[in-house]
Structure formats: structure tokens, C-alpha cells
PDB file of C-alpha atoms in Angstrom:
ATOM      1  CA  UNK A   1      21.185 -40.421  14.240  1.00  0.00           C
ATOM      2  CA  UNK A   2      23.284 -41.431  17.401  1.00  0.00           C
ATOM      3  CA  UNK A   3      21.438 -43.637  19.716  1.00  0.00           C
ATOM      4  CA  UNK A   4      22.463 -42.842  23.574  1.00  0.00           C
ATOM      5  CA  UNK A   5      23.611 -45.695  25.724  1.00  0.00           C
ATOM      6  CA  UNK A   6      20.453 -46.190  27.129  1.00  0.00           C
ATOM      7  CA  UNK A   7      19.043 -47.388  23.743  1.00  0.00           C
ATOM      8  CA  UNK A   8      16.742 -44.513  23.366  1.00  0.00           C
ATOM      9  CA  UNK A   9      16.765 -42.421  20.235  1.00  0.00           C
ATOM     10  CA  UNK A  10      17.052 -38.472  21.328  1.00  0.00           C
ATOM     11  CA  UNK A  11      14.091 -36.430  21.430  1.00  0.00           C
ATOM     12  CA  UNK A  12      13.258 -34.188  17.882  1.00  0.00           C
ATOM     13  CA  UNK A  13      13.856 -31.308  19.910  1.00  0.00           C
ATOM     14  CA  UNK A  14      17.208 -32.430  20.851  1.00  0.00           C
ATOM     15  CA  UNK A  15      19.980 -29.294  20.541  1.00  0.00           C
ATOM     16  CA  UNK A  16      21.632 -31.248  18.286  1.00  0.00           C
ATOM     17  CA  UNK A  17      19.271 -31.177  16.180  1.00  0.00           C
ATOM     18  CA  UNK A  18      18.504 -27.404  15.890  1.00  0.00           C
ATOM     19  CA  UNK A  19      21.248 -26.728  13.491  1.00  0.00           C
ATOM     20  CA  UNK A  20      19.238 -28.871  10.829  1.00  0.00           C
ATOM     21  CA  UNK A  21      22.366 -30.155   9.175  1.00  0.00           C
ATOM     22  CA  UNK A  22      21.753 -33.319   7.318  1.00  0.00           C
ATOM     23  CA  UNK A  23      25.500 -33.978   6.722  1.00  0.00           C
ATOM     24  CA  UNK A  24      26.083 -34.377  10.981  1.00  0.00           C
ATOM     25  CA  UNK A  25      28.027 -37.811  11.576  1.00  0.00           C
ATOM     26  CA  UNK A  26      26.567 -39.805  13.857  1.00  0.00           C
ATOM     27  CA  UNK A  27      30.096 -39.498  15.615  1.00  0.00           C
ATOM     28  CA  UNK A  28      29.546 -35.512  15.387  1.00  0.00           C
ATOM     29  CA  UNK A  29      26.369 -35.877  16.691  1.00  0.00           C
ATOM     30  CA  UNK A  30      27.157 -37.858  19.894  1.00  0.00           C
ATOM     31  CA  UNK A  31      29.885 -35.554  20.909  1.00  0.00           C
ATOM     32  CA  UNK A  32      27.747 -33.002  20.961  1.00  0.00           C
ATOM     33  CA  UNK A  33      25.086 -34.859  23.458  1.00  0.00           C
ATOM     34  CA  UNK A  34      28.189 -35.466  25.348  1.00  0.00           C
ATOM     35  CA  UNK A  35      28.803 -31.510  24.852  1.00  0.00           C
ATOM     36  CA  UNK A  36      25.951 -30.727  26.595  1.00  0.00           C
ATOM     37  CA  UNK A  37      25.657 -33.631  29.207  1.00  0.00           C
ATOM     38  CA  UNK A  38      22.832 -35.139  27.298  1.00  0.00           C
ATOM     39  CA  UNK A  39      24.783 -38.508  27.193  1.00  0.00           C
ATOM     40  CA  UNK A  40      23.998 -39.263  31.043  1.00  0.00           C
ATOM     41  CA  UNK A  41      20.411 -40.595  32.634  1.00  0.00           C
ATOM     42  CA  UNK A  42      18.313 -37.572  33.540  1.00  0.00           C
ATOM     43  CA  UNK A  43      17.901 -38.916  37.052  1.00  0.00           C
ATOM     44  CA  UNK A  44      20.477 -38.718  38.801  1.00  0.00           C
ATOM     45  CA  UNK A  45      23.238 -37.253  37.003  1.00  0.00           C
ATOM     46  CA  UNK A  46      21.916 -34.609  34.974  1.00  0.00           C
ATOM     47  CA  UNK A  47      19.624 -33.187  37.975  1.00  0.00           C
ATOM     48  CA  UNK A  48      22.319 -33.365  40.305  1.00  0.00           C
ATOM     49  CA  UNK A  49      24.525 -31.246  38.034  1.00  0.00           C
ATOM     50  CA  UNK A  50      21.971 -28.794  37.105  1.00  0.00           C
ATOM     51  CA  UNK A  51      21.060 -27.996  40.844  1.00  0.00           C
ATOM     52  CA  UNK A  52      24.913 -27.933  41.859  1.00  0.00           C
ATOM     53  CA  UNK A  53      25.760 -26.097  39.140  1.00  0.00           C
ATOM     54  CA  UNK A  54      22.406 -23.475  39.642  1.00  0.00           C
ATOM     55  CA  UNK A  55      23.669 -22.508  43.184  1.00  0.00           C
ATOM     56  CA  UNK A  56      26.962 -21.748  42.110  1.00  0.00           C
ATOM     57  CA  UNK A  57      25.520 -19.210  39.516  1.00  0.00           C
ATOM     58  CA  UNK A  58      26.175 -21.375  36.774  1.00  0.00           C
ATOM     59  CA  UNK A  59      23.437 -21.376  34.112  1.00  0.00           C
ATOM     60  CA  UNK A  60      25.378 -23.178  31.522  1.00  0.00           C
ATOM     61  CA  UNK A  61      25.844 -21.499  27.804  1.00  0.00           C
ATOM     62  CA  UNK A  62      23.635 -20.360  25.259  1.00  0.00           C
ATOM     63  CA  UNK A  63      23.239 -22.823  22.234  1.00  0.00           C
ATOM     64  CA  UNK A  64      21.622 -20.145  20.495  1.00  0.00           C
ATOM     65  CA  UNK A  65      24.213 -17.314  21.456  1.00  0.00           C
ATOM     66  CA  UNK A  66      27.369 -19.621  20.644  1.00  0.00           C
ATOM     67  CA  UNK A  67      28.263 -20.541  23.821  1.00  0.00           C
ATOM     68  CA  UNK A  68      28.236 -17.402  25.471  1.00  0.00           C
ATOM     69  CA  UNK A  69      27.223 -17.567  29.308  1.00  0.00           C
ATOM     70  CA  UNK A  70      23.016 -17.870  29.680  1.00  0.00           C
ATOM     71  CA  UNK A  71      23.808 -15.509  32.490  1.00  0.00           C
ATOM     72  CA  UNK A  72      25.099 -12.603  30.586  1.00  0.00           C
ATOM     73  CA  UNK A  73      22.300 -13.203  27.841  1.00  0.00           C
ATOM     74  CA  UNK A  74      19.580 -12.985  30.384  1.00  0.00           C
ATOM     75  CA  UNK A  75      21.297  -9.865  32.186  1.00  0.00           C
ATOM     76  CA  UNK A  76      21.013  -8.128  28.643  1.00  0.00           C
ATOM     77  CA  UNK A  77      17.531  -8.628  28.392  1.00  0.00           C
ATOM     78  CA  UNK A  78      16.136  -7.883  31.919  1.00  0.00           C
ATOM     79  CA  UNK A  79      17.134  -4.672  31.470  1.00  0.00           C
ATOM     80  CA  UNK A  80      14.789  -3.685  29.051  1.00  0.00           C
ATOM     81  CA  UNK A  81      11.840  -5.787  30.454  1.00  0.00           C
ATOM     82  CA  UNK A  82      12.417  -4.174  33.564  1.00  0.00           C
ATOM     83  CA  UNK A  83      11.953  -0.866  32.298  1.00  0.00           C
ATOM     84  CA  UNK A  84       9.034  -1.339  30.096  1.00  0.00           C
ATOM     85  CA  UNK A  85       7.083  -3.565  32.620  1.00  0.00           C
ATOM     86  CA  UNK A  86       8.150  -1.442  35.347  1.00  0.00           C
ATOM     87  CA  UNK A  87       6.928   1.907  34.019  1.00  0.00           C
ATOM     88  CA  UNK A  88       3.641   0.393  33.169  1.00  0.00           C
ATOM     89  CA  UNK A  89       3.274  -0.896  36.349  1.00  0.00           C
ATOM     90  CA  UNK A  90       3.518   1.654  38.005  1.00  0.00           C
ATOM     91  CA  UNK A  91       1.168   3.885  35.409  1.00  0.00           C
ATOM     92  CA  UNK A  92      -1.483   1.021  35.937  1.00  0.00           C
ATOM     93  CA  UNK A  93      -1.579   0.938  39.698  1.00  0.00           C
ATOM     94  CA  UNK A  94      -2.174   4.856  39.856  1.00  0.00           C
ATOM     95  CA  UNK A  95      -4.717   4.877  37.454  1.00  0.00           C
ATOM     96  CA  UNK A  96      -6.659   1.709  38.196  1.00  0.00           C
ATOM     97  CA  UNK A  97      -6.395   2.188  41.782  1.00  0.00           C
ATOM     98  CA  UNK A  98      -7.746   5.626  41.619  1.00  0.00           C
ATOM     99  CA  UNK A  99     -10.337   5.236  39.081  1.00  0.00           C
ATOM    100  CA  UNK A 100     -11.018   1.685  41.029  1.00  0.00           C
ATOM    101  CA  UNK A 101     -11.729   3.782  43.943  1.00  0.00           C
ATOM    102  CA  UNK A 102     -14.065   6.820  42.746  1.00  0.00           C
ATOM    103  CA  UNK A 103     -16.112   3.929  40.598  1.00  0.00           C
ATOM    104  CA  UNK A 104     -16.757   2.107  44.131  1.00  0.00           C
ATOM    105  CA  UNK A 105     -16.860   4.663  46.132  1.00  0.00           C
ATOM    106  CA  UNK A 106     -19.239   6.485  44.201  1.00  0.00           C
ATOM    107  CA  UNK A 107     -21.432   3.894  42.342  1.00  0.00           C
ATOM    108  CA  UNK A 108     -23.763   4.229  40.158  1.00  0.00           C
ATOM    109  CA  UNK A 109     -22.287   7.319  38.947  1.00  0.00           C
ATOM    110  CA  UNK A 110     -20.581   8.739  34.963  1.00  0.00           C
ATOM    111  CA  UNK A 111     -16.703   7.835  36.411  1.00  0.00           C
ATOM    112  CA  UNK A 112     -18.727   4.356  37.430  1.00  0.00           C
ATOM    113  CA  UNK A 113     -20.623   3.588  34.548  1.00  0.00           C
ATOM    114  CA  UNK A 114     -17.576   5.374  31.887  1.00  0.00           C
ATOM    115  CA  UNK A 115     -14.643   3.362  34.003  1.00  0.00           C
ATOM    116  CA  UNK A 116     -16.101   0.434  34.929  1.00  0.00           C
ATOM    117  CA  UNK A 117     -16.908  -0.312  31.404  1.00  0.00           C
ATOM    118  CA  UNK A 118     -13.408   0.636  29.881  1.00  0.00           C
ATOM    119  CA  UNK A 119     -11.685  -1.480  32.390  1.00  0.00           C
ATOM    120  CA  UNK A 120     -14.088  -4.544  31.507  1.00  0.00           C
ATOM    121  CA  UNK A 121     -13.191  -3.957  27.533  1.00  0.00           C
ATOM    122  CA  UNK A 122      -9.039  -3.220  28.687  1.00  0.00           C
ATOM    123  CA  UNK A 123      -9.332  -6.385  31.011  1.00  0.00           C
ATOM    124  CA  UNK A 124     -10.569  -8.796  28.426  1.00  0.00           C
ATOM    125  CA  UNK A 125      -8.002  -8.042  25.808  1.00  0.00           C
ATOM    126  CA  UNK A 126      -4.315  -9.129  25.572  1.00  0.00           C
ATOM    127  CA  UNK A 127      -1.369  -6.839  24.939  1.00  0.00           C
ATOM    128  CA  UNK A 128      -1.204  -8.067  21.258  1.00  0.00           C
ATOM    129  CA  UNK A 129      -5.122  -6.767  20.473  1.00  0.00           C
ATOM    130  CA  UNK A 130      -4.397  -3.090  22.974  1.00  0.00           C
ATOM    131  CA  UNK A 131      -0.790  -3.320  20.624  1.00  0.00           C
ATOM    132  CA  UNK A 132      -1.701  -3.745  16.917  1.00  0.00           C
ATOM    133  CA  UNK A 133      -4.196  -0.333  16.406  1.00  0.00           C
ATOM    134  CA  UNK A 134      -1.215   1.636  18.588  1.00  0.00           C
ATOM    135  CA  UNK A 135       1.066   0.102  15.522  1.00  0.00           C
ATOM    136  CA  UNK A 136      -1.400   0.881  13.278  1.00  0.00           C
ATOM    137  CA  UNK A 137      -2.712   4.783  13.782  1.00  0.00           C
ATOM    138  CA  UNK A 138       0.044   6.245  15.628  1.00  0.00           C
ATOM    139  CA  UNK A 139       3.051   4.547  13.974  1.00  0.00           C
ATOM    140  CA  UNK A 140       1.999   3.538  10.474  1.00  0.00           C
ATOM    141  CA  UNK A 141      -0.731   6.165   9.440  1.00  0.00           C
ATOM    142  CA  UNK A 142       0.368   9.191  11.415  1.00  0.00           C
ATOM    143  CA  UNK A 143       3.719   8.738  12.013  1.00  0.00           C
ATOM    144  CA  UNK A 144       4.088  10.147  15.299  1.00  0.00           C
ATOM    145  CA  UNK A 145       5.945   7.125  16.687  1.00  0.00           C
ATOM    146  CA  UNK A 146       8.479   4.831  15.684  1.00  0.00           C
ATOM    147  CA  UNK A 147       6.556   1.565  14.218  1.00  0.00           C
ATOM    148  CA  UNK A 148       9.415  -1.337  16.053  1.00  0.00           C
ATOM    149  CA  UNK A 149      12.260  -1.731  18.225  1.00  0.00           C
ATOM    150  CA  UNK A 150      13.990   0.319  21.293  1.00  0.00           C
ATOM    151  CA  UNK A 151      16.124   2.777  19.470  1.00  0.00           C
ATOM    152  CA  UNK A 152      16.900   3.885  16.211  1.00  0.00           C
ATOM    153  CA  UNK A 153      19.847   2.459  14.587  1.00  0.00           C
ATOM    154  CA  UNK A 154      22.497   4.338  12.954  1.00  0.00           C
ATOM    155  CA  UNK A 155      24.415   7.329  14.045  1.00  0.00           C
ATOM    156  CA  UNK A 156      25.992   9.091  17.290  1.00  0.00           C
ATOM    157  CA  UNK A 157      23.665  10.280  19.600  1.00  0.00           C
ATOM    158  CA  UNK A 158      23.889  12.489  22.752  1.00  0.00           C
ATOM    159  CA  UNK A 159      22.256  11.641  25.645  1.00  0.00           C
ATOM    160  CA  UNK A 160      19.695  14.035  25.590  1.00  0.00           C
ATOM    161  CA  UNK A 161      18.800  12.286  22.049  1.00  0.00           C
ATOM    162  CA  UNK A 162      19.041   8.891  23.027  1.00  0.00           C
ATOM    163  CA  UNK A 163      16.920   9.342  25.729  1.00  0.00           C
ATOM    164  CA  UNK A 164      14.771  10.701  23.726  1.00  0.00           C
ATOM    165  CA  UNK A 165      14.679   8.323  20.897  1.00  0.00           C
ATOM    166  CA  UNK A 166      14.207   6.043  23.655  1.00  0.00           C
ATOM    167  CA  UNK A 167      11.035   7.535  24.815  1.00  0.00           C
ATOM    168  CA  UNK A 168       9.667   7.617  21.706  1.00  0.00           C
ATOM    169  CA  UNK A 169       9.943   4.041  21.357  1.00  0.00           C
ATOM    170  CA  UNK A 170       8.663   3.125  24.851  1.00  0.00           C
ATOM    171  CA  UNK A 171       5.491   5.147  24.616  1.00  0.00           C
ATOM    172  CA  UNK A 172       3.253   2.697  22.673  1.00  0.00           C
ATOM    173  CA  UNK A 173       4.492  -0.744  24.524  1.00  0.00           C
ATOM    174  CA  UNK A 174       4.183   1.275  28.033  1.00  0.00           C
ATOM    175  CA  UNK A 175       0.610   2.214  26.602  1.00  0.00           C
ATOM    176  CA  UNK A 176      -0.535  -1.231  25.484  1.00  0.00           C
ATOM    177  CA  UNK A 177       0.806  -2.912  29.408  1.00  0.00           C
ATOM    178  CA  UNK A 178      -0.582   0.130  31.248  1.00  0.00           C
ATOM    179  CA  UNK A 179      -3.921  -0.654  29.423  1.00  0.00           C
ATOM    180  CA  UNK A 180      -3.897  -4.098  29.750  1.00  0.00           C
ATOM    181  CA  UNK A 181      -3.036  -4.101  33.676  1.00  0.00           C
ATOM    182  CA  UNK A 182      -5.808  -0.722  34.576  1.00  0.00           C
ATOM    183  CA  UNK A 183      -8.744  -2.987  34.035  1.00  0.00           C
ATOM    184  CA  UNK A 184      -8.081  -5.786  36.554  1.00  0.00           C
ATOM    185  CA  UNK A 185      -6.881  -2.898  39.012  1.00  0.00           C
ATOM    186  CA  UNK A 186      -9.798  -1.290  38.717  1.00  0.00           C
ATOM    187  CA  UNK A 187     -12.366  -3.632  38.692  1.00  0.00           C
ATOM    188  CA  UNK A 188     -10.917  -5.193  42.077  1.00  0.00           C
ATOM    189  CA  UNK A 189     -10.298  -1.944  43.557  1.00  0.00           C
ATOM    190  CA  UNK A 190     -13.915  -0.879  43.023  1.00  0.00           C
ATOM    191  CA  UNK A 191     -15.360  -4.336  44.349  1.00  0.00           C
ATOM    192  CA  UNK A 192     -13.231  -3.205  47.087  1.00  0.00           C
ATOM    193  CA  UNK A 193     -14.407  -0.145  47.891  1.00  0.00           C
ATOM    194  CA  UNK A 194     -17.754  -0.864  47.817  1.00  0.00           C
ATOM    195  CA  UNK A 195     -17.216  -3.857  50.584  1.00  0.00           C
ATOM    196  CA  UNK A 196     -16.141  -1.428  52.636  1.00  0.00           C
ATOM    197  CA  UNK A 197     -18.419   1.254  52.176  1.00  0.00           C
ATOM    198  CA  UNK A 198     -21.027  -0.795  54.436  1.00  0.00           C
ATOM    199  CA  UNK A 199     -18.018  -1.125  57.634  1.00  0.00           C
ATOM    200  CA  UNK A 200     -18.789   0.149  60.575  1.00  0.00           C
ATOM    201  CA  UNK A 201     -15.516   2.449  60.570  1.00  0.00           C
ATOM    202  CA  UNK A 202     -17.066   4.292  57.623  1.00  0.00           C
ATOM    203  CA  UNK A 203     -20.312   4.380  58.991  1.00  0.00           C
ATOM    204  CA  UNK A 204     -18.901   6.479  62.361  1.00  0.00           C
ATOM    205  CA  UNK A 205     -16.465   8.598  60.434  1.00  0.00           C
ATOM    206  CA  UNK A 206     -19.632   9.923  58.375  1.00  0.00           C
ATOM    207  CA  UNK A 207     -21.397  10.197  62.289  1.00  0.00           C
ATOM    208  CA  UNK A 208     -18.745  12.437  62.887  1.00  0.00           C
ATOM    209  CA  UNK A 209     -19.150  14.584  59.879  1.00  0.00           C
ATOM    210  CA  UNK A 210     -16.011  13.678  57.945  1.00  0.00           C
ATOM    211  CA  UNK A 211     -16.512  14.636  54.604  1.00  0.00           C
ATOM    212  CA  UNK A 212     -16.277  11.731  51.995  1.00  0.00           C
ATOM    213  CA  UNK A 213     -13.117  12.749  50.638  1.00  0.00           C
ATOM    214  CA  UNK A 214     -11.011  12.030  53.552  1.00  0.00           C
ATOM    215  CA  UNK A 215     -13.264   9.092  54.628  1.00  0.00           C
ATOM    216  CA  UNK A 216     -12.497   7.232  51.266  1.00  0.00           C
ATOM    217  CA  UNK A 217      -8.481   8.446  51.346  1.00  0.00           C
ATOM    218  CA  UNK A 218      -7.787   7.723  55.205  1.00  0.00           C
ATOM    219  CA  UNK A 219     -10.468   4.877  56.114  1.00  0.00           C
ATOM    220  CA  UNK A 220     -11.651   2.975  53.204  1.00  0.00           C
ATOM    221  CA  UNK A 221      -8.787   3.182  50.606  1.00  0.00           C
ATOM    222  CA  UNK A 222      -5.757   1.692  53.122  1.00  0.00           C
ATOM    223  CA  UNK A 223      -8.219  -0.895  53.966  1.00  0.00           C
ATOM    224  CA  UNK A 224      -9.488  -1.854  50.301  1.00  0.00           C
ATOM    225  CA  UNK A 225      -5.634  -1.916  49.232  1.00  0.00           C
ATOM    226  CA  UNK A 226      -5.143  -6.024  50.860  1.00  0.00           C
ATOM    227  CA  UNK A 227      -6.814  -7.512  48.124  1.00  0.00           C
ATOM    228  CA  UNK A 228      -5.114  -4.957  45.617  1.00  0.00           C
ATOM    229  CA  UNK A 229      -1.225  -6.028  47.171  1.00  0.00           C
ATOM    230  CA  UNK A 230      -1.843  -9.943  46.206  1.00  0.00           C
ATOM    231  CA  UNK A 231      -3.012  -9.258  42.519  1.00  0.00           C
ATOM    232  CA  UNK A 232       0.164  -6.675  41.776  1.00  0.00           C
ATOM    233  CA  UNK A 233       2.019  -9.091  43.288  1.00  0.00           C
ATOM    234  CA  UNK A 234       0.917 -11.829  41.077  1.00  0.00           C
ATOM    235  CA  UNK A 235       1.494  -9.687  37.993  1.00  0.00           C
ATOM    236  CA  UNK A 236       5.191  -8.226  39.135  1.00  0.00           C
ATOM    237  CA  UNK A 237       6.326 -12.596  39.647  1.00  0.00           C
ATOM    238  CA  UNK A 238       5.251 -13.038  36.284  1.00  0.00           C
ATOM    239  CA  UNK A 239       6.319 -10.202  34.529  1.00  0.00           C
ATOM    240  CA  UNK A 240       8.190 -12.136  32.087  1.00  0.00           C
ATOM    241  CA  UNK A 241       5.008 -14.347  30.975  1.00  0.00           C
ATOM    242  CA  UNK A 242       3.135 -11.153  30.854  1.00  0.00           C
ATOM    243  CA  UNK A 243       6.088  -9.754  28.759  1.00  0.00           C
ATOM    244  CA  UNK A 244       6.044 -11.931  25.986  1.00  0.00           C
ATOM    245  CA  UNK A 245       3.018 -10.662  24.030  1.00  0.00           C
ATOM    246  CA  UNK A 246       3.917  -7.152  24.303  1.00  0.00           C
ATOM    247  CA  UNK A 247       7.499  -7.439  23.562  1.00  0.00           C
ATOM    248  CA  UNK A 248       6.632  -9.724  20.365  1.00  0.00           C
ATOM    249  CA  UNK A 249       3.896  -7.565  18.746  1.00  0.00           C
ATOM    250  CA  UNK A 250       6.299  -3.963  19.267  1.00  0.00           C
ATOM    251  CA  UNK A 251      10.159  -5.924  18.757  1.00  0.00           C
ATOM    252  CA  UNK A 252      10.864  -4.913  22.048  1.00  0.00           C
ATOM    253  CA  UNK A 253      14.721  -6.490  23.126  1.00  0.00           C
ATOM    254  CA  UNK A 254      13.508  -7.990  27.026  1.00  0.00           C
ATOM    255  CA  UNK A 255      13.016 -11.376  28.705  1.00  0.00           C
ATOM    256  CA  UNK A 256       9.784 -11.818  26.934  1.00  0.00           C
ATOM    257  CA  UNK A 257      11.095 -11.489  23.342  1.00  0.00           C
ATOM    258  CA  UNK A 258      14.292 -13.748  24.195  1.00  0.00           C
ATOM    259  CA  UNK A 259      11.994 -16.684  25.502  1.00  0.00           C
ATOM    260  CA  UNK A 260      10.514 -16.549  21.967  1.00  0.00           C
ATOM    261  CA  UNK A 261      13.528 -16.752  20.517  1.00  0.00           C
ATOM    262  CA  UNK A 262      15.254 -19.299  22.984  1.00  0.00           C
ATOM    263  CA  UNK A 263      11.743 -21.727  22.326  1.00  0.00           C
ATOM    264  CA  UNK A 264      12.517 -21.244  18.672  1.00  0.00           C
ATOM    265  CA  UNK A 265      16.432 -21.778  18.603  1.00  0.00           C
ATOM    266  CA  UNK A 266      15.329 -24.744  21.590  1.00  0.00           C
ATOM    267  CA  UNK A 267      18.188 -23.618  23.572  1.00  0.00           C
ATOM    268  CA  UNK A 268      17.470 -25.320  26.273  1.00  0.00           C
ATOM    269  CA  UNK A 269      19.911 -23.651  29.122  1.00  0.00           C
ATOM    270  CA  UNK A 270      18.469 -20.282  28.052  1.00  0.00           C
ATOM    271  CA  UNK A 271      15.115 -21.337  28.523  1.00  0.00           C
ATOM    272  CA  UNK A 272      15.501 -23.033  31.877  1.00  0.00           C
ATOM    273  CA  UNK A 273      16.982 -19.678  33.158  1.00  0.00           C
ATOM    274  CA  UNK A 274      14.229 -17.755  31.833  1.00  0.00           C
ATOM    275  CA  UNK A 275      11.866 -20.184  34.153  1.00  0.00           C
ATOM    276  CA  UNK A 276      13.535 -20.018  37.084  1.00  0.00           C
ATOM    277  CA  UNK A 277      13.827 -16.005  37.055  1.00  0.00           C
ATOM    278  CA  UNK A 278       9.924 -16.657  36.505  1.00  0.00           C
ATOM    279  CA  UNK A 279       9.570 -18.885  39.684  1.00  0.00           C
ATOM    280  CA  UNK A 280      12.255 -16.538  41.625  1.00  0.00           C
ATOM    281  CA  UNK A 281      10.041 -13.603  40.716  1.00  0.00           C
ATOM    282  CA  UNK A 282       7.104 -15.409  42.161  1.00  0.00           C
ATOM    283  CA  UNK A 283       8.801 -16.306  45.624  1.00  0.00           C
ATOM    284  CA  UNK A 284      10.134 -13.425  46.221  1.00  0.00           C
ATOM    285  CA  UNK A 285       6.882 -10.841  44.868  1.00  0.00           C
ATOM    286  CA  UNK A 286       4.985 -12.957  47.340  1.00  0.00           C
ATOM    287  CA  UNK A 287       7.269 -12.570  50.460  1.00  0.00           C
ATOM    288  CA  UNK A 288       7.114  -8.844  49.688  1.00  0.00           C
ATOM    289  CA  UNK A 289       3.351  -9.002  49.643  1.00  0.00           C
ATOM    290  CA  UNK A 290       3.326 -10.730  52.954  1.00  0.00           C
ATOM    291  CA  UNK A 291       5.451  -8.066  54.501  1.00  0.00           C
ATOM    292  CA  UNK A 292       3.413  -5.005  52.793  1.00  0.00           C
ATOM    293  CA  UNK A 293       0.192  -6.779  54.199  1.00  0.00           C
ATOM    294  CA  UNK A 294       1.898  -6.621  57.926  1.00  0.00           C
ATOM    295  CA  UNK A 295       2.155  -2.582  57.427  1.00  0.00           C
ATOM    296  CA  UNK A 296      -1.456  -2.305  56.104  1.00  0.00           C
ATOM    297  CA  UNK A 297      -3.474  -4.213  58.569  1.00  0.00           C
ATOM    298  CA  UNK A 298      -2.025  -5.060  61.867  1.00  0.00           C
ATOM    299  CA  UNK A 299      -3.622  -7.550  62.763  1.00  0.00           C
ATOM    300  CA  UNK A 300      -1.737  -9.950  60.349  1.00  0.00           C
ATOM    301  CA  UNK A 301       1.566  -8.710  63.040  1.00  0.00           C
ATOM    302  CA  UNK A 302      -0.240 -10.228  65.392  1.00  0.00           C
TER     303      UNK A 302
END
């Protein structure tokens, strides 16, 4: 093994090393750290280049992808991530905030006792546990979906078939997220509801006769939603961490299923792109929240 100038031998998990090629010269081997900048001290050189070279768009290359640009690579997978974690998203806030809302708003009652209970059972279970009996009954005993993947290989396909084919293959991971993301929007948007069932707002619109229906949709829903726009906030910044499981158990081609892969392969520029999308998300999901919070209560405006 090459030992750097600093008289240090390089880490196991050096890139270097991932090919697992006993026959690499120690000359071969040290022109690859220099390859990949690995020859300099961390601090300053190799920060000062990654930061200078991050805000000119540079992510470096791939090791796993043979040098192509990390950029590209992640590009290819957002796509998909973004449409699986988007659609179930958006499937989970409907449901849990409505079923979230008729538990609290009505408690003690069947859609409170029947809802409130699933969402305690979906909320304490990871994609991978919601995932494997979707595999199971409706891919490998009945057939009705395919078992892997986002489309089915072979052949020329219109686009009314590859859309399709494409559906068929998102219904089960869109399932499994949807499922996973109802219970903790439901469980807060009941705890919700009932908080404000006791304001004094609610109390005069049923003075004035109001019946519940449009007390719960134009008094105490808009004001039960604050808590609700922090938590999907939280879960849209970390959509890639939340990604991983699902995209792992169903094959699924996004950012969560390339992080595995990048960990594995220890490319090293992939996965530092991967975790600064993460903390991007997070920045910016949160400035969004802040400015959805000044529409919904304005008092925060002022």
C-alpha cells in the first residue's frame, strides 16, 4: 500500500481500494490518490476545493459510474424519486389529513376508534415491513403486479403502454410510502383538531348555529393545519432518507436506491452529492414552511 506524504496509511475505505485488486502497484495506487485529490491535507486544501468547486456546480465524477459527472448520475435518479415520493405525498396528506380531522373532530367515534388505530399500526412500521406482504400477495401469489423494478424490459412500447407499464409498477411502492406517511398525518392532525375544538372561535360559531361541517372546514381545519405544515415539511427535506427503504425492498431506480449503491461502491463524490441534495432539501422545505405559515395565520406577518 502507498503511504501519503503525511505518513499516514489511507483509510480501508479509501477509493482506491474499492476495486479489490491485489496486483495494484504501490506506484498505481498513489496516482490514483493523486487522481482524486486524496494526496493533499484535508484541511485546507481539499475543503477549499470541494466548496469552490460545489458553487461552481462541480460535483466531481462518479468512481462507481467511470468517471461520468456525479451531476448527471444524480439528475437520473431524482427523477424517479421525485415521482414516487411525490405521488405518495401527496396521497398521504389527503388521506391523513382528512381522516386526522373526522377522528378529532369527532372523538370517540367508529372513524376514531377504526383510524386512529390503523394510523398507530401504519406509523410504527417502516416502508420495508408495509413493502414485503405488497411483494408477497399482490405480486408473487396473485400476480396482479409486477414483483421489481420501474418498467418492463424488452420491447417497443407506445406511450399509452409505457405509461401504463409504468403505473403498474408504481402502484405497490406509492402504496407502501402513502401508508407509511398517513399515520403520522393523522395522528397529529387529530391531536390537532381536538386542541381546537375547546377555542373560543369554535365555541361562537356553534352560538351562531353553524353546523359542524363548515365549523370544522372553515374554523378549525385552517387553524389545526400549523402544526401539520412543519411535519410535511420535515418529511419532503428528507425525502431521500425516507427513500431508501422503499426504493431497496421494490428495486425502484431513485436517489434512495443509488445511495445504497454509492455506500457500497464507496464512491465518495456520489455520496457527498446525495447529502447535500439532503441538506438543500431541508433548507429550502423549511423556508417554504415559513412562508405557508405567514398565509395560514397572520399573525406570524406581523
Amino acid at each position: 500500500d502507498a503511504v501519503p506524504e503525511a505518513g499516514l496509511a489511507p483509510l480501508p475505505g479509501s477509493p482506491e481500494r474499492a476495486t479489490k485488486n491485489p496486483h495494484l502497484t504501490p506506484e498505481i495506487v498513489a496516482a490514483e490518490r493523486k487522481k482524486w485529490g486524496l494526496d493533499k491535507p484535508l484541511f485546507p486544501d481539499q475543503l477549499v476545493s470541494y466548496v469552490t468547486s460545489t458553487i461552481q456546480g462541480d460535483l466531481g465524477y462518479s468512481i462507481k459510474y467511470r468517471g461520468q459527472p456525479v451531476v448527471e448520475v444524480v439528475a437520473d435518479a431524482a427523477g424517479p424519486t421525485i415521482l414516487l415520493i411525490g405521488i405518495g405525498e401527496g396521497i398521504a396528506i389527503v388521506v391523513g389529513l382528512w381522516l386526522g380531522a373526522r377522528s378529532g373532530w369527532r372523538r370517540g367515534g367508529t372513524i376514531d376508534r377504526v383510524g386512529n388505530a390503523l394510523s398507530l399500526v401504519f406509523y410504527s412500521m417502516p416502508y420495508f415491513v408495509i413493502g414485503m406482504p405488497l411483494i408477497i400477495i399482490f405480486a408473487a401469489e396473485l400476480g396482479w403486479f409486477p414483483t421489481s423494478g420501474m418498467s418492463t424490459p424488452g420491447g417497443d412500447k407506445s406511450f399509452l403502454d409505457g405509461l401504463v407499464d409504468l403505473g403498474s409498477h408504481l402502484v405497490r411502492p406509492v402504496t407502501a410510502v402513502a401508508l407509511g406517511l398517513i399515520g403520522a398525518y393523522s395522528i397529529l392532525m387529530r391531536s390537532s383538531i381536538i386542541e381546537t375544538r375547546s377555542e373560543d372561535y369554535v365555541t361562537t360559531a356553534r352560538a351562531k348555529g353553524l353546523p359542524d361541517a363548515r365549523i370544522l372546514r372553515s374554523h378549525a381545519f385552517p387553524n389545526a393545519l400549523l402544526p401539520m405544515v412543519t411535519l410535511i415539511a420535515i418529511n419532503l427535506g428528507y425525502v431521500v432518507a425516507g427513500a431508501i427503504t422503499a426504493e431497496v425492498v421494490f428495486n425502484w431506480p431513485g436517489l434512495g436506491m443509488l445511495t445504497v449503491q454509492a455506500l457500497d461502491a464507496r464512491d465518495y463524490p456520489l455520496l457527498q452529492a446525495i447529502f447535500l441534495l439532503i441538506a438543500v432539501s431541508v433548507v429550502f422545505a423549511n423556508f417554504a414552511a415559513d412562508i405557508v405559515y405567514g398565509y395560514l395565520d397572520p399573525r406570524v406577518r406581523a
